[in-house]
Short mmCIF file of C-alpha atoms in Angstrom, two decimals:
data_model
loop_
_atom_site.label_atom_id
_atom_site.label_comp_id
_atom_site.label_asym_id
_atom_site.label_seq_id
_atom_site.Cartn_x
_atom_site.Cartn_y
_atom_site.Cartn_z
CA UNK A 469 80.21 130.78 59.52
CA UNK A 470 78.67 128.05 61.36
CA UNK A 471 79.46 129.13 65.28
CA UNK A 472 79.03 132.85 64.27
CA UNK A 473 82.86 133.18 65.31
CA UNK A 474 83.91 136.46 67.61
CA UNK A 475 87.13 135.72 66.62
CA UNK A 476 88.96 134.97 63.13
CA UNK A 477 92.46 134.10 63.77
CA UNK A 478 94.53 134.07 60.31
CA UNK A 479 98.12 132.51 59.68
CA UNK A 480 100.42 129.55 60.28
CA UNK A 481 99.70 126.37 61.51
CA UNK A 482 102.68 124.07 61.40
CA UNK A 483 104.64 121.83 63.16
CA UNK A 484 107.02 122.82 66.47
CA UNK A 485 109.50 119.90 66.65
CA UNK A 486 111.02 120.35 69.87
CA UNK A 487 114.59 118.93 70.49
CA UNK A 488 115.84 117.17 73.49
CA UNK A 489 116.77 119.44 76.21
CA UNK A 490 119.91 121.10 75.31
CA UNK A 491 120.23 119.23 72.71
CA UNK A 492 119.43 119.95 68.32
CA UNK A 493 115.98 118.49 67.38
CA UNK A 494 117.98 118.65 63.36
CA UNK A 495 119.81 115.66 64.75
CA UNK A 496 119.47 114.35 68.17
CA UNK A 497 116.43 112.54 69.11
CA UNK A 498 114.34 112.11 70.53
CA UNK A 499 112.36 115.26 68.96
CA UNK A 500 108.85 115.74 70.20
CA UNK A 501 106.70 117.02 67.58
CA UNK A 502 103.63 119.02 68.47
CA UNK A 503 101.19 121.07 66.79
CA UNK A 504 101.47 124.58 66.92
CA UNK A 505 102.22 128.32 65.25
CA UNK A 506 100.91 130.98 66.84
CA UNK A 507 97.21 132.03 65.01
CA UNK A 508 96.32 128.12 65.60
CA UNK A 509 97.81 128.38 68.92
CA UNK A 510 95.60 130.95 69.94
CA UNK A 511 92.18 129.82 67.85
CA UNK A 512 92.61 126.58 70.03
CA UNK A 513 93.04 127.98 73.17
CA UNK A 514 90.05 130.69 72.30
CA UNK A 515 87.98 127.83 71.50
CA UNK A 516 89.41 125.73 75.06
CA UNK A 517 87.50 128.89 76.69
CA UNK A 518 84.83 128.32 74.86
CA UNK A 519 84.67 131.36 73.07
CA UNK A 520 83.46 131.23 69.30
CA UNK A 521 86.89 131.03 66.70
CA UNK A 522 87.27 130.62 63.12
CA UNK A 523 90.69 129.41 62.08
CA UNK A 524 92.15 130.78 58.26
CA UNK A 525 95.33 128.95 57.24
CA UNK A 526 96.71 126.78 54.56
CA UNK A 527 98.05 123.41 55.09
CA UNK A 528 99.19 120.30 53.36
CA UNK A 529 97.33 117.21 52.21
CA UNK A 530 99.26 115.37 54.65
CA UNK A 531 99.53 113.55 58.15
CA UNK A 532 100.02 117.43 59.79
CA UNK A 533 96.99 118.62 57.86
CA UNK A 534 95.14 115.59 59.14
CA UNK A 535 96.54 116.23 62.88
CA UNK A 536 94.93 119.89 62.58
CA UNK A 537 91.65 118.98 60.79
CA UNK A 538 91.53 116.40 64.05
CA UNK A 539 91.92 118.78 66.74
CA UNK A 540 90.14 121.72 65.15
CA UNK A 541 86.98 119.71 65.42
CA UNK A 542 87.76 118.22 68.87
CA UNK A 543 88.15 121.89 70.03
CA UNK A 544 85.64 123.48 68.02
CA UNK A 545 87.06 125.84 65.97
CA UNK A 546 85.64 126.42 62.76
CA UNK A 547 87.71 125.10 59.53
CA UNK A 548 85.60 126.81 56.86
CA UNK A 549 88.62 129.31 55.81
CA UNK A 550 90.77 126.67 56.43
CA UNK A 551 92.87 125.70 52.93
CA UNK A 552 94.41 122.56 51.97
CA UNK A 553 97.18 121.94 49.67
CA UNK A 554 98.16 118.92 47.42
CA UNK A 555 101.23 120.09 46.24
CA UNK A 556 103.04 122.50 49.34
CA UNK A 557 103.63 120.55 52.65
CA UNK A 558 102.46 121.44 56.14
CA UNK A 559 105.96 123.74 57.72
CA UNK A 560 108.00 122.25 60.30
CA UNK A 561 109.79 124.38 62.72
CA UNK A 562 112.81 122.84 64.57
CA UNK A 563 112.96 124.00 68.43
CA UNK A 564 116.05 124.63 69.99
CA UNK A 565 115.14 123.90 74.10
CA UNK A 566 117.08 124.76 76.53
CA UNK A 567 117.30 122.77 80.26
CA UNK A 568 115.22 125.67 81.76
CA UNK A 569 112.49 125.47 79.25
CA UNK A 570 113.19 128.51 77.05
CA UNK A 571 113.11 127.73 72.95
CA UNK A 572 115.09 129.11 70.25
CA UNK A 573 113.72 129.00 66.52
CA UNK A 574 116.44 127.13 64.46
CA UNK A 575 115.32 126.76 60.77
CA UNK A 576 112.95 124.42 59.06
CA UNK A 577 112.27 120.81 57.84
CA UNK A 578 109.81 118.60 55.01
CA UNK A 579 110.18 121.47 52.26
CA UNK A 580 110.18 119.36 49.33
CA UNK A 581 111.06 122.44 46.73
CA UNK A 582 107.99 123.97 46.35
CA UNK A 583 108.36 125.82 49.34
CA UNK A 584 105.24 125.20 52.10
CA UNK A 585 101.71 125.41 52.67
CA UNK A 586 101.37 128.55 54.91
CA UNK A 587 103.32 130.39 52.30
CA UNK A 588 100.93 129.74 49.65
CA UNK A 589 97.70 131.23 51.72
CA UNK A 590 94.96 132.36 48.86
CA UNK A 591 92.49 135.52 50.24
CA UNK A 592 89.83 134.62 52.36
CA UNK A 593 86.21 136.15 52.24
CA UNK A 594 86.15 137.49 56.08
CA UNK A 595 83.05 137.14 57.71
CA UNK A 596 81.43 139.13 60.58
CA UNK A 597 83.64 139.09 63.69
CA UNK A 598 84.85 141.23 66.71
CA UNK A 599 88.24 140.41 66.06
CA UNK A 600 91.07 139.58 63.19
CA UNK A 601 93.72 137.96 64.61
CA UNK A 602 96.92 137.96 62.56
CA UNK A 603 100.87 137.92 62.75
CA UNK A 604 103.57 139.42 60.77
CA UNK A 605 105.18 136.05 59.57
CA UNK A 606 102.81 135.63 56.26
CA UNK A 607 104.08 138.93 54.79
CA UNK A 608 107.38 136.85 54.34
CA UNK A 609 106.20 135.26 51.21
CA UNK A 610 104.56 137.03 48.60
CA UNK A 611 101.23 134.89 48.47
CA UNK A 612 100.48 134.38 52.30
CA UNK A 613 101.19 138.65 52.16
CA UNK A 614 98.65 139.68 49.93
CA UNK A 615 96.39 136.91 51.81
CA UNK A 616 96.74 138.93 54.71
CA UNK A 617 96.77 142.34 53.38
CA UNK A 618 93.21 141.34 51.82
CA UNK A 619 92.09 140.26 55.04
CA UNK A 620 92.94 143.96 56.94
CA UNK A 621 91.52 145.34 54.04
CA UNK A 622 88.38 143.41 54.38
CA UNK A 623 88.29 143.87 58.41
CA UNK A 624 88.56 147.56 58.17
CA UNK A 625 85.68 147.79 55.66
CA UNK A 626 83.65 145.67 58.23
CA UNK A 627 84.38 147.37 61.34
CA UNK A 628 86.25 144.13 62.70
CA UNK A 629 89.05 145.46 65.18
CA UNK A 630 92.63 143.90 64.13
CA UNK A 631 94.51 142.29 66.98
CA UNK A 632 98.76 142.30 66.09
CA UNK A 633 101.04 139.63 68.00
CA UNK A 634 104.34 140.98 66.07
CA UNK A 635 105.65 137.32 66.46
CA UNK A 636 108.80 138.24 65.29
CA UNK A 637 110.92 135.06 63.93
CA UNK A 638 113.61 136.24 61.42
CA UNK A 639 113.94 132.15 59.90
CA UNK A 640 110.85 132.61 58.09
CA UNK A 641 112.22 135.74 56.67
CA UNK A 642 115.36 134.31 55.65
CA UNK A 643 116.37 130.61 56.43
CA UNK A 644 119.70 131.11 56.89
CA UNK A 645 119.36 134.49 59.69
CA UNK A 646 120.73 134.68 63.09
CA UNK A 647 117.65 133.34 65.57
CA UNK A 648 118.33 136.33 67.76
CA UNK A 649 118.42 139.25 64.73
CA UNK A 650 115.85 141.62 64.74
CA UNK A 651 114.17 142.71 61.63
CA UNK A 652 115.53 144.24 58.72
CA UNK A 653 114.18 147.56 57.05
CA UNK A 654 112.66 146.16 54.19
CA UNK A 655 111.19 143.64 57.16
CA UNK A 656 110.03 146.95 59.27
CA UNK A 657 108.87 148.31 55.93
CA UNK A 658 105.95 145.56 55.33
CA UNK A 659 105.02 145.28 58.98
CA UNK A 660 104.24 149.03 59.72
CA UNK A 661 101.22 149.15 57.50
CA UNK A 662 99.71 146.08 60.16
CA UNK A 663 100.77 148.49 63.16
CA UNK A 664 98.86 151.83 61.91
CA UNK A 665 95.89 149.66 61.77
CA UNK A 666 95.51 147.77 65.04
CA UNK A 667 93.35 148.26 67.69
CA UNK A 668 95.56 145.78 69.86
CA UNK A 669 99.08 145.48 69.25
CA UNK A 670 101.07 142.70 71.77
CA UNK A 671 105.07 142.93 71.50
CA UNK A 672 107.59 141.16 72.79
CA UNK A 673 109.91 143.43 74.78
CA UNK A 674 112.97 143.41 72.40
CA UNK A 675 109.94 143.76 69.31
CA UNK A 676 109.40 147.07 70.83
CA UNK A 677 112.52 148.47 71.02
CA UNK A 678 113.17 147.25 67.66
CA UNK A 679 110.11 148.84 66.03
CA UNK A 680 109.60 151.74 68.03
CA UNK A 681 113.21 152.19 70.00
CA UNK A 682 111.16 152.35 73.21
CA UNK A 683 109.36 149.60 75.62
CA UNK A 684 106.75 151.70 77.09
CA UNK A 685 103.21 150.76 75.89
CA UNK A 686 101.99 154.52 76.74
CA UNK A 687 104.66 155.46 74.19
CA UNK A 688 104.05 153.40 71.55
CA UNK A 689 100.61 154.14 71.83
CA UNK A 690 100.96 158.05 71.28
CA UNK A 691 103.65 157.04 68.46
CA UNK A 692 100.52 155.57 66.24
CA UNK A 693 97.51 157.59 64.56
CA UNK A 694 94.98 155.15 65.84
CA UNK A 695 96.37 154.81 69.53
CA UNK A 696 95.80 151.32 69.90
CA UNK A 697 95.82 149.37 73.04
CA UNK A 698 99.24 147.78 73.50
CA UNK A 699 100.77 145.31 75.60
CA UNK A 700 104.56 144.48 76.20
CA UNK A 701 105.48 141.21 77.19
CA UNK A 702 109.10 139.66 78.46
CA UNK A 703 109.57 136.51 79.57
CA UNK A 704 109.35 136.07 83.28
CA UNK A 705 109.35 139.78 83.89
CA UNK A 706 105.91 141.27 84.55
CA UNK A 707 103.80 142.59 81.77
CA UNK A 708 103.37 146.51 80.91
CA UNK A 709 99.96 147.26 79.22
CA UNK A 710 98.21 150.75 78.32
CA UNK A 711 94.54 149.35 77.43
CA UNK A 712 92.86 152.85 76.20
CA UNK A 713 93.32 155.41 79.58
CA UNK A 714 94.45 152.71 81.81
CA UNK A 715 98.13 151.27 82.25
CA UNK A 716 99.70 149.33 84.49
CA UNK A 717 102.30 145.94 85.20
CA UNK A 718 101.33 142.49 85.75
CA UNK A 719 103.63 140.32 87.50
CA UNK A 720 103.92 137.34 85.61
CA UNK A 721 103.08 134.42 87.62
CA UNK A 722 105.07 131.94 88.53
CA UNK A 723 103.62 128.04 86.46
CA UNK A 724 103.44 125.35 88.92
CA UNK A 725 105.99 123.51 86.44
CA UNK A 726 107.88 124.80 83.66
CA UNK A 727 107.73 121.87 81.17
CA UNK A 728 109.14 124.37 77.92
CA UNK A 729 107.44 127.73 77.10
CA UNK A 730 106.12 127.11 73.64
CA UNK A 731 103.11 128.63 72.91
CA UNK A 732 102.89 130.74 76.05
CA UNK A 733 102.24 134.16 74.41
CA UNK A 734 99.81 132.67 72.23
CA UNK A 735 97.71 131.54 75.27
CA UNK A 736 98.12 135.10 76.72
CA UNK A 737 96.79 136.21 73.95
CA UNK A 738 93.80 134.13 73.91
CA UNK A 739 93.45 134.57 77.47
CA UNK A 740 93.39 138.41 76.75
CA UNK A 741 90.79 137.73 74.16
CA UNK A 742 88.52 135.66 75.98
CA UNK A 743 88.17 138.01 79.12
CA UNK A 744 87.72 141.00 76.54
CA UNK A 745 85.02 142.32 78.28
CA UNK A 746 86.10 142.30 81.76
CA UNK A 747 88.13 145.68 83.08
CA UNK A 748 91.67 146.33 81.73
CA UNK A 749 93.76 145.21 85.08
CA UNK A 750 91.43 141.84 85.08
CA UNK A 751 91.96 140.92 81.67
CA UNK A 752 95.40 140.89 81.78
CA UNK A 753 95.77 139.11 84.93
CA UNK A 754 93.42 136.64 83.33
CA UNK A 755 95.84 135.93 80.23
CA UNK A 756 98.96 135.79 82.55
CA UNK A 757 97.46 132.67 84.13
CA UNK A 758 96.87 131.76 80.60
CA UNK A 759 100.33 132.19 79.55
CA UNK A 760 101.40 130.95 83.07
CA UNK A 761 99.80 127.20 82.66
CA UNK A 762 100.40 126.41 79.32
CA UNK A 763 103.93 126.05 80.46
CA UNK A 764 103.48 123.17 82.37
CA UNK A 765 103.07 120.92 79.53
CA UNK A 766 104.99 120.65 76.23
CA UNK A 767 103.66 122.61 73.24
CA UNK A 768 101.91 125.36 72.78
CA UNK A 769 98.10 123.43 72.30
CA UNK A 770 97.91 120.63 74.56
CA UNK A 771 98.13 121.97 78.08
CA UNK A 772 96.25 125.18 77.16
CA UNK A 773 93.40 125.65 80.28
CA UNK A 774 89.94 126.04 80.44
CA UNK A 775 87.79 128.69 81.61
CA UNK A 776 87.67 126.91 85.30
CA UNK A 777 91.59 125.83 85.33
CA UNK A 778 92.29 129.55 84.72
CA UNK A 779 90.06 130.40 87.35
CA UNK A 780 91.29 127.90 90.36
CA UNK A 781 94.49 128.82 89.65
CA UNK A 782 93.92 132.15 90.44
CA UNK A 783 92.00 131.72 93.24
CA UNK A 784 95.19 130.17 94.53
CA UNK A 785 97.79 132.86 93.61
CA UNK A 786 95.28 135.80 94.91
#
């Protein structure tokens, strides 16, 4: 690995095509397409702090894998894991916005029949790293889940710690599911292997109660073998974490603009990280202003902050 990476972030990297506000980005226009899916989300904005990422994914031979390839290297993220594909096209994802900001996954678009890149991942040699960060969404194909499955594999034989955003989206699972539906056994089935092995496991509030019937992090933590650190997130509420012995809430702060909210987890995550090393309460007040700015700009990459944005802005909410 060329920058000797402390994180490997593994997964989707697609297209978010956000609709008009209120309005269906399958037919009204215009659409605003940005790059996004949440491991690329978060090995840009790791590599916007400047710490050293390594991006594994699959993507098309196409104008999105081009877009990628373009902003990997203006970031500096390194693209040695990174797959291309001449036959599979980059994903897609039409964004359902609402007037306040707040997206809704709808379904899909440029599948030409042989399904798309992402799902098509082939196992990756892992190098050295402090952290594997992956999702749940590649165990929805067959390919991209024994990808990843390799990958834990290879990470626990290492001594790499995994880091688990659930990222729970139910269209990848089945294209024609309920946005809001939560996942299915066979669903819960394939992702409980992931959460018995990580050392960091970030939810979503209603992905907690629907994998472990409870929102507490302390809870969830005693309810696995290895008793991760966990963190609960949910929406504009204020984030519950249990970080070994410590736990606490962190208010979630209020963006100077909400522009849409696409991507913002992912840039808490990155934010949480990033500041790794800092003392549980400070790290995740660090990736709330993370998740905080990125929504004042649309998509999850572009507006993500550096190191001294996150910084003066909280030095002004302190």
């Amino acid at each position: 690995m060329a920058l000797g990476s402390v994180v490997v972030c593994l997964g989707e990297a697609l297209i978010d095509r956000l609709g008009p506000p209120g309005g269906d980005p399958a037919v009204d226009r215009p659409v605003d397409d940005r790059l996004g899916g949440a491991p690329a989300n978060v090995a840009s904005g790791l590599a916007r702090l400047e710490t050293p990422v390594a991006f594994a994914g699959r993507l098309g031979q196409d104008a999105i894998g081009e877009a990628f390839s373009r902003l990997f290297a203006e970031r500096g993220v390194d693209t040695s894991l990174l797959q291309r594909d001449a036959e599979r096209p980059s994903r897609i994802v039409l964004v359902r916005r609402a007037r306040d900001g707040e997206r809704q996954f709808q379904g899909f678009d440029g599948d030409q029949g042989a399904g798309f890149a992402d799902q098509a991942l082939e196992p990756v040699a892992l190098p050295p790293a402090r952290w594997l960060l992956i999702g749940t969404l590649p165990l929805a194909a067959p390919t991209s889940a024994s990808a990843l499955l390799s990958a834990v594999r290879q990470a626990s034989s290492k001594g790499t710690a995994i880091a688990l955003d659930v990222n729970w989206r139910p269209t990848f699972w089945d294209a024609t599911a309920d946005p809001a539906a939560g996942p299915s056994a066979a669903a819960k089935a394939a992702i409980q292997p992931l959460l018995a092995q990580a050392a960091l496991i970030k939810l979503a509030r209603e992905e907690a109660l629907w994998l472990f019937n409870t929102d507490d992090p302390g809870a969830i933590q005693q309810a696995l073998p290895q008793r991760p650190d966990v963190v609960v997130t949910d929406g504009a509420a204020p984030v519950r974490w249990q970080l070994a012995d410590d736990s606490g809430q962190q208010v979630a702060f209020q963006p100077p603009s909400v522009v849409d909210t696409t991507g913002a987890g992912d840039a808490f995550t990155a934010g949480l990280l990033h500041s790794w090393a800092a003392a549980p309460q400070e790290r995740i007040r660090f990736a709330a202003a993370c998740g905080a700015l990125v929504c004042g700009g649309a998509g999850g990459i572009d507006p993500q902050p550096t190191q001294a944005q996150v910084e003066a802005f909280l030095g002004e909410v302190s």
